[in-house]
């Protein structure tokens, strides 16, 4: 008997097949998520978190036990000595810029060993101009070592380390480029090699999109990220965090508030409960987003598209890149994602010019928190090979529904 499939049936069959192929990956993600949740639970217990910590105070915010406990919990989860976790930090870029401008002094050198930093940090490093104070204007020196085949170029890095730079900078996630993330084991090994050659060099790291994708977090001197990506579990309405060596976190906190004052002041505006509940949800939400990224990857690979990373590689950030090869497909992909969003599902995304991009960019996102990329979204520059970057998803069911919609639309 010849069986005729409806479109719906075909998408079902494809998705089921992909899920079966991914079952070992999904099991591994569950283990990572559980391990990370244990770390969070332990940190909350270790710091005797109780509901009194969800209160907040006014004015300067001296002796805010909720804020201090939140920062101790973050430090413990990341295995660090100290932390800054604040709603005043406006974004991931702000957290990273505080880290850099709070530490690097005139005449000192900072070397990025993962090529150019994320676009929004170019003004901070002085790669492009800005009105305000940046590394270039204070007379600090910035250099970068390009990646070699998507990995550390050890030889070139070590040539730089011979010159004993004060700081090294690493970006863990690929961000929006066709490369893979750099996994924590590799980062930690590189940090040990750097320290063996130049013990005084401090290693700073951009942890955006990387949190809780692996069992361990990078072992560096300071790392920073956003609370509206992985670490906020989709619940946090805004903010950033930094964790690391106490001495360095103190210096950074004096950049955040004022010299001599640092972490002692700053209100939480009632956000401690939200931030901690977000941290509690984060390992599970990151797992869902990773499962979604793998599912999209597997199905699109079966359909014959180039994808990055492939389901056989580990994905250490929550982004799945797919080369769609045609403008029409890119637009339709983004339309389908938008149509599956909980917020603004009725609008149609259109390509538009974006500051910092030569080509028009199309973006699909319908999030509860503006710009939150742990919530499901897709975007890409409208130029060959028409790569779409798909990320996020607070729950796996949502990603699956969106994938059905994408397959129907394409
Ligand atoms: C998102 C991101 C940033 C910047 O964070 P914003 O919150 O968007 O300012 C920096 N680096 C990487 C790798 C990112 O993914």
Short mmCIF file of C-alpha atoms in Angstrom, two decimals, residues 34-355:
data_model
loop_
_atom_site.label_atom_id
_atom_site.label_comp_id
_atom_site.label_asym_id
_atom_site.label_seq_id
_atom_site.Cartn_x
_atom_site.Cartn_y
_atom_site.Cartn_z
CA UNK A 34 21.79 18.22 37.01
CA UNK A 35 25.44 18.68 37.95
CA UNK A 36 25.12 22.44 37.56
CA UNK A 37 21.89 22.60 39.52
CA UNK A 38 23.63 20.74 42.36
CA UNK A 39 26.29 23.46 42.38
CA UNK A 40 23.58 26.14 42.57
CA UNK A 41 21.72 24.34 45.37
CA UNK A 42 24.92 23.80 47.30
CA UNK A 43 25.84 27.50 46.98
CA UNK A 44 22.41 28.58 48.18
CA UNK A 45 22.57 26.27 51.18
CA UNK A 46 26.19 27.15 51.92
CA UNK A 47 25.20 30.82 52.12
CA UNK A 48 22.10 30.05 54.20
CA UNK A 49 19.78 31.67 51.67
CA UNK A 50 16.44 32.48 53.26
CA UNK A 51 13.46 34.64 52.39
CA UNK A 52 14.80 37.60 54.38
CA UNK A 53 17.35 37.99 51.58
CA UNK A 54 14.56 38.89 49.17
CA UNK A 55 13.97 42.22 50.96
CA UNK A 56 15.80 45.29 49.82
CA UNK A 57 16.71 48.66 51.21
CA UNK A 58 16.90 52.25 50.03
CA UNK A 59 19.36 55.09 49.58
CA UNK A 60 22.99 53.96 49.53
CA UNK A 61 22.11 50.35 50.15
CA UNK A 62 24.66 49.86 52.94
CA UNK A 63 24.56 46.41 54.57
CA UNK A 64 22.16 44.96 52.04
CA UNK A 65 22.30 41.32 53.12
CA UNK A 66 20.25 40.23 50.11
CA UNK A 67 22.73 41.78 47.68
CA UNK A 68 25.77 40.48 49.57
CA UNK A 69 24.33 36.96 49.78
CA UNK A 70 23.47 36.98 46.07
CA UNK A 71 27.07 37.92 45.27
CA UNK A 72 28.45 35.20 47.58
CA UNK A 73 26.21 32.63 45.88
CA UNK A 74 27.42 33.62 42.41
CA UNK A 75 31.04 33.45 43.59
CA UNK A 76 30.47 29.93 44.96
CA UNK A 77 28.68 28.66 41.85
CA UNK A 78 31.56 29.86 39.66
CA UNK A 79 34.22 28.67 42.12
CA UNK A 80 35.50 32.22 42.53
CA UNK A 81 36.61 34.34 45.48
CA UNK A 82 34.24 37.22 44.89
CA UNK A 83 31.47 38.49 42.63
CA UNK A 84 29.53 41.55 41.51
CA UNK A 85 25.90 40.87 40.55
CA UNK A 86 23.89 44.02 39.92
CA UNK A 87 20.82 45.28 38.12
CA UNK A 88 22.76 48.54 37.47
CA UNK A 89 24.98 46.68 35.04
CA UNK A 90 22.99 47.37 31.89
CA UNK A 91 24.18 44.53 29.67
CA UNK A 92 26.87 41.96 28.97
CA UNK A 93 28.87 44.60 27.13
CA UNK A 94 28.65 46.87 30.16
CA UNK A 95 29.92 44.08 32.48
CA UNK A 96 32.81 43.30 30.13
CA UNK A 97 33.64 46.96 29.62
CA UNK A 98 33.70 47.49 33.40
CA UNK A 99 36.07 44.55 33.71
CA UNK A 100 38.45 45.96 31.10
CA UNK A 101 38.30 49.65 32.01
CA UNK A 102 38.38 48.83 35.73
CA UNK A 103 41.65 46.93 35.44
CA UNK A 104 43.83 47.93 32.49
CA UNK A 105 46.06 50.95 33.22
CA UNK A 106 47.96 53.31 30.89
CA UNK A 107 50.99 51.63 29.24
CA UNK A 108 49.67 48.17 30.14
CA UNK A 109 48.97 45.59 27.45
CA UNK A 110 45.91 43.40 26.88
CA UNK A 111 46.08 40.67 24.24
CA UNK A 112 42.95 38.98 22.90
CA UNK A 113 43.84 35.39 22.02
CA UNK A 114 40.51 34.56 20.36
CA UNK A 115 40.73 37.13 17.56
CA UNK A 116 38.58 40.23 17.52
CA UNK A 117 36.26 40.56 20.52
CA UNK A 118 32.47 40.68 20.21
CA UNK A 119 31.41 43.66 18.03
CA UNK A 120 29.89 45.72 20.82
CA UNK A 121 33.24 45.76 22.64
CA UNK A 122 35.25 47.25 19.79
CA UNK A 123 34.85 50.83 21.12
CA UNK A 124 36.12 49.74 24.58
CA UNK A 125 39.26 48.18 23.12
CA UNK A 126 39.75 51.15 20.79
CA UNK A 127 39.30 49.04 17.65
CA UNK A 128 36.75 51.67 16.61
CA UNK A 129 36.35 55.23 17.90
CA UNK A 130 33.90 56.43 20.51
CA UNK A 131 33.20 59.68 22.34
CA UNK A 132 34.07 58.41 25.80
CA UNK A 133 37.20 57.11 27.48
CA UNK A 134 38.50 53.79 26.16
CA UNK A 135 41.72 51.77 26.27
CA UNK A 136 43.24 53.67 23.38
CA UNK A 137 42.59 57.08 24.93
CA UNK A 138 44.22 56.14 28.24
CA UNK A 139 47.29 54.92 26.37
CA UNK A 140 46.88 51.20 26.99
CA UNK A 141 48.01 48.77 24.31
CA UNK A 142 45.68 46.29 22.63
CA UNK A 143 46.77 43.43 20.40
CA UNK A 144 44.98 40.36 19.10
CA UNK A 145 46.02 36.88 18.01
CA UNK A 146 43.70 35.42 15.37
CA UNK A 147 42.25 31.96 15.83
CA UNK A 148 43.75 29.21 13.70
CA UNK A 149 41.13 26.86 12.23
CA UNK A 150 38.70 27.97 14.93
CA UNK A 151 41.12 27.13 17.71
CA UNK A 152 43.88 28.80 19.79
CA UNK A 153 47.00 29.53 17.75
CA UNK A 154 49.33 28.31 20.47
CA UNK A 155 52.57 29.32 18.81
CA UNK A 156 51.50 32.93 18.19
CA UNK A 157 49.93 33.15 21.64
CA UNK A 158 53.13 32.02 23.31
CA UNK A 159 55.12 34.60 21.32
CA UNK A 160 52.85 37.24 22.87
CA UNK A 161 53.15 35.74 26.34
CA UNK A 162 56.97 35.97 26.08
CA UNK A 163 56.46 39.75 26.21
CA UNK A 164 54.65 39.33 29.56
CA UNK A 165 51.42 41.26 28.87
CA UNK A 166 49.52 42.35 31.98
CA UNK A 167 46.25 40.92 30.63
CA UNK A 168 45.01 38.24 28.25
CA UNK A 169 41.43 38.28 26.96
CA UNK A 170 39.41 35.24 25.86
CA UNK A 171 35.93 34.99 24.34
CA UNK A 172 34.45 31.56 25.06
CA UNK A 173 31.47 31.61 22.68
CA UNK A 174 31.77 32.12 18.95
CA UNK A 175 29.17 34.88 19.11
CA UNK A 176 27.93 35.44 15.60
CA UNK A 177 30.71 34.05 13.49
CA UNK A 178 31.02 30.75 11.66
CA UNK A 179 33.34 29.16 14.20
CA UNK A 180 32.89 26.87 17.17
CA UNK A 181 33.03 27.86 20.80
CA UNK A 182 36.19 27.05 22.72
CA UNK A 183 35.51 24.45 25.36
CA UNK A 184 36.38 24.89 29.01
CA UNK A 185 38.99 22.16 29.10
CA UNK A 186 40.93 23.84 26.29
CA UNK A 187 40.62 27.24 27.94
CA UNK A 188 41.86 25.91 31.27
CA UNK A 189 44.80 24.19 29.63
CA UNK A 190 45.76 27.39 27.80
CA UNK A 191 45.46 29.40 31.02
CA UNK A 192 47.88 26.99 32.74
CA UNK A 193 50.37 27.36 29.89
CA UNK A 194 50.10 31.15 30.02
CA UNK A 195 50.59 31.22 33.79
CA UNK A 196 53.55 28.84 33.58
CA UNK A 197 55.34 31.26 31.25
CA UNK A 198 54.11 34.52 32.75
CA UNK A 199 52.65 34.02 36.25
CA UNK A 200 51.68 37.69 36.62
CA UNK A 201 49.53 37.82 33.47
CA UNK A 202 45.86 38.00 34.43
CA UNK A 203 43.33 36.22 32.24
CA UNK A 204 39.96 37.90 31.61
CA UNK A 205 37.10 36.12 29.88
CA UNK A 206 33.84 36.90 28.09
CA UNK A 207 31.51 34.16 29.36
CA UNK A 208 28.37 35.28 27.46
CA UNK A 209 26.35 32.33 26.14
CA UNK A 210 28.70 29.84 27.80
CA UNK A 211 27.27 29.55 31.32
CA UNK A 212 26.07 26.06 32.30
CA UNK A 213 26.65 24.57 28.86
CA UNK A 214 29.40 22.42 30.39
CA UNK A 215 29.98 20.99 33.85
CA UNK A 216 32.77 23.41 34.71
CA UNK A 217 33.14 27.14 34.16
CA UNK A 218 36.49 28.53 32.93
CA UNK A 219 39.21 28.84 35.55
CA UNK A 220 40.37 32.40 34.87
CA UNK A 221 41.12 35.51 36.96
CA UNK A 222 37.87 37.34 36.12
CA UNK A 223 34.94 36.43 33.90
CA UNK A 224 31.81 38.40 33.10
CA UNK A 225 28.44 37.95 31.46
CA UNK A 226 24.85 39.07 31.11
CA UNK A 227 21.86 38.17 33.26
CA UNK A 228 19.50 38.20 30.27
CA UNK A 229 21.36 35.32 28.67
CA UNK A 230 22.13 31.88 30.16
CA UNK A 231 22.88 32.89 33.76
CA UNK A 232 19.52 34.57 34.34
CA UNK A 233 17.49 31.52 33.37
CA UNK A 234 15.07 33.69 31.37
CA UNK A 235 13.59 35.22 34.52
CA UNK A 236 15.92 38.14 35.18
CA UNK A 237 14.69 41.46 33.77
CA UNK A 238 18.15 43.01 33.43
CA UNK A 239 21.67 43.07 34.82
CA UNK A 240 25.15 41.65 34.59
CA UNK A 241 27.65 39.75 36.70
CA UNK A 242 31.38 39.43 37.21
CA UNK A 243 33.20 36.77 39.23
CA UNK A 244 36.86 36.28 40.00
CA UNK A 245 39.81 37.06 42.27
CA UNK A 246 38.86 39.29 45.18
CA UNK A 247 41.55 41.86 44.50
CA UNK A 248 40.44 42.28 40.88
CA UNK A 249 36.72 42.30 41.66
CA UNK A 250 37.38 45.09 44.20
CA UNK A 251 39.11 47.20 41.55
CA UNK A 252 36.27 46.62 39.10
CA UNK A 253 33.67 47.50 41.75
CA UNK A 254 35.42 50.84 42.24
CA UNK A 255 34.88 51.49 38.56
CA UNK A 256 31.20 50.52 38.93
CA UNK A 257 30.51 52.88 41.85
CA UNK A 258 33.40 55.10 42.99
CA UNK A 259 37.05 54.74 44.02
CA UNK A 260 37.26 53.81 47.70
CA UNK A 261 33.61 52.75 47.82
CA UNK A 262 33.23 49.77 45.50
CA UNK A 263 30.79 47.01 46.41
CA UNK A 264 29.57 48.58 49.65
CA UNK A 265 26.75 50.53 48.01
CA UNK A 266 24.18 50.01 45.27
CA UNK A 267 20.54 49.06 45.42
CA UNK A 268 19.04 45.82 44.16
CA UNK A 269 15.64 47.45 43.49
CA UNK A 270 13.87 44.31 44.65
CA UNK A 271 15.62 42.08 42.12
CA UNK A 272 17.47 39.62 44.41
CA UNK A 273 14.70 37.03 44.44
CA UNK A 274 14.33 37.29 40.70
CA UNK A 275 18.07 36.98 40.09
CA UNK A 276 18.42 33.99 42.41
CA UNK A 277 15.34 32.23 41.05
CA UNK A 278 16.76 32.83 37.58
CA UNK A 279 20.07 31.28 38.65
CA UNK A 280 18.15 28.31 40.05
CA UNK A 281 16.34 27.82 36.70
CA UNK A 282 19.40 28.52 34.55
CA UNK A 283 20.90 25.00 34.29
CA UNK A 284 17.57 23.57 33.13
CA UNK A 285 16.77 26.45 30.77
CA UNK A 286 20.24 26.21 29.20
CA UNK A 287 19.66 22.48 28.73
CA UNK A 288 16.39 23.18 26.88
CA UNK A 289 18.04 25.79 24.67
CA UNK A 290 20.92 23.39 23.89
CA UNK A 291 18.48 20.57 23.08
CA UNK A 292 16.66 22.94 20.75
CA UNK A 293 19.90 23.99 19.05
CA UNK A 294 20.86 20.33 18.50
CA UNK A 295 17.39 19.50 17.17
CA UNK A 296 17.51 22.31 14.61
CA UNK A 297 21.05 21.27 13.69
CA UNK A 298 20.17 17.59 13.22
CA UNK A 299 17.06 18.25 11.12
CA UNK A 300 18.76 20.83 8.90
CA UNK A 301 21.75 18.58 8.40
CA UNK A 302 19.44 15.78 7.32
CA UNK A 303 17.91 18.21 4.85
CA UNK A 304 21.39 18.73 3.39
CA UNK A 305 22.30 22.16 4.80
CA UNK A 306 25.71 23.21 6.13
CA UNK A 307 25.44 23.74 9.86
CA UNK A 308 27.74 24.81 12.69
CA UNK A 309 28.33 23.13 15.04
CA UNK A 310 27.32 19.70 13.70
CA UNK A 311 25.46 17.38 16.08
CA UNK A 312 28.63 15.30 16.39
CA UNK A 313 30.56 18.21 17.86
CA UNK A 314 29.80 19.39 21.35
CA UNK A 315 27.98 22.70 21.46
CA UNK A 316 29.43 24.88 24.17
CA UNK A 317 27.19 27.83 23.53
CA UNK A 318 23.50 28.06 22.77
CA UNK A 319 23.79 29.15 19.12
CA UNK A 320 23.09 26.98 16.07
CA UNK A 321 24.22 28.45 12.75
CA UNK A 322 22.62 27.19 9.52
CA UNK A 323 23.58 28.19 5.95
CA UNK A 324 20.23 28.58 4.21
CA UNK A 325 21.73 29.44 0.79
CA UNK A 326 18.87 31.72 -0.32
CA UNK A 327 17.44 35.04 0.74
CA UNK A 328 13.90 33.72 0.52
CA UNK A 329 14.65 30.87 2.91
CA UNK A 330 16.36 33.20 5.38
CA UNK A 331 13.35 35.51 5.42
CA UNK A 332 10.89 32.63 5.69
CA UNK A 333 12.89 30.98 8.47
CA UNK A 334 12.80 34.20 10.50
CA UNK A 335 9.09 34.73 9.75
CA UNK A 336 8.31 31.26 11.09
CA UNK A 337 10.31 31.88 14.27
CA UNK A 338 8.52 35.18 14.80
CA UNK A 339 5.14 33.55 14.20
CA UNK A 340 5.92 30.97 16.92
CA UNK A 341 6.88 33.54 19.57
CA UNK A 342 4.75 34.18 22.67
CA UNK A 343 5.07 37.98 22.25
CA UNK A 344 4.66 39.90 18.97
CA UNK A 345 3.78 36.76 17.02
CA UNK A 346 1.52 38.80 14.76
CA UNK A 347 4.30 40.97 13.33
CA UNK A 348 6.42 40.18 10.26
CA UNK A 349 10.18 40.67 10.59
CA UNK A 350 11.82 42.54 7.68
CA UNK A 351 15.48 43.09 6.83
CA UNK A 352 16.79 46.48 7.94
CA UNK A 353 20.13 48.30 8.22
CA UNK A 354 21.88 47.88 11.59
CA UNK A 355 24.69 49.97 13.05
#
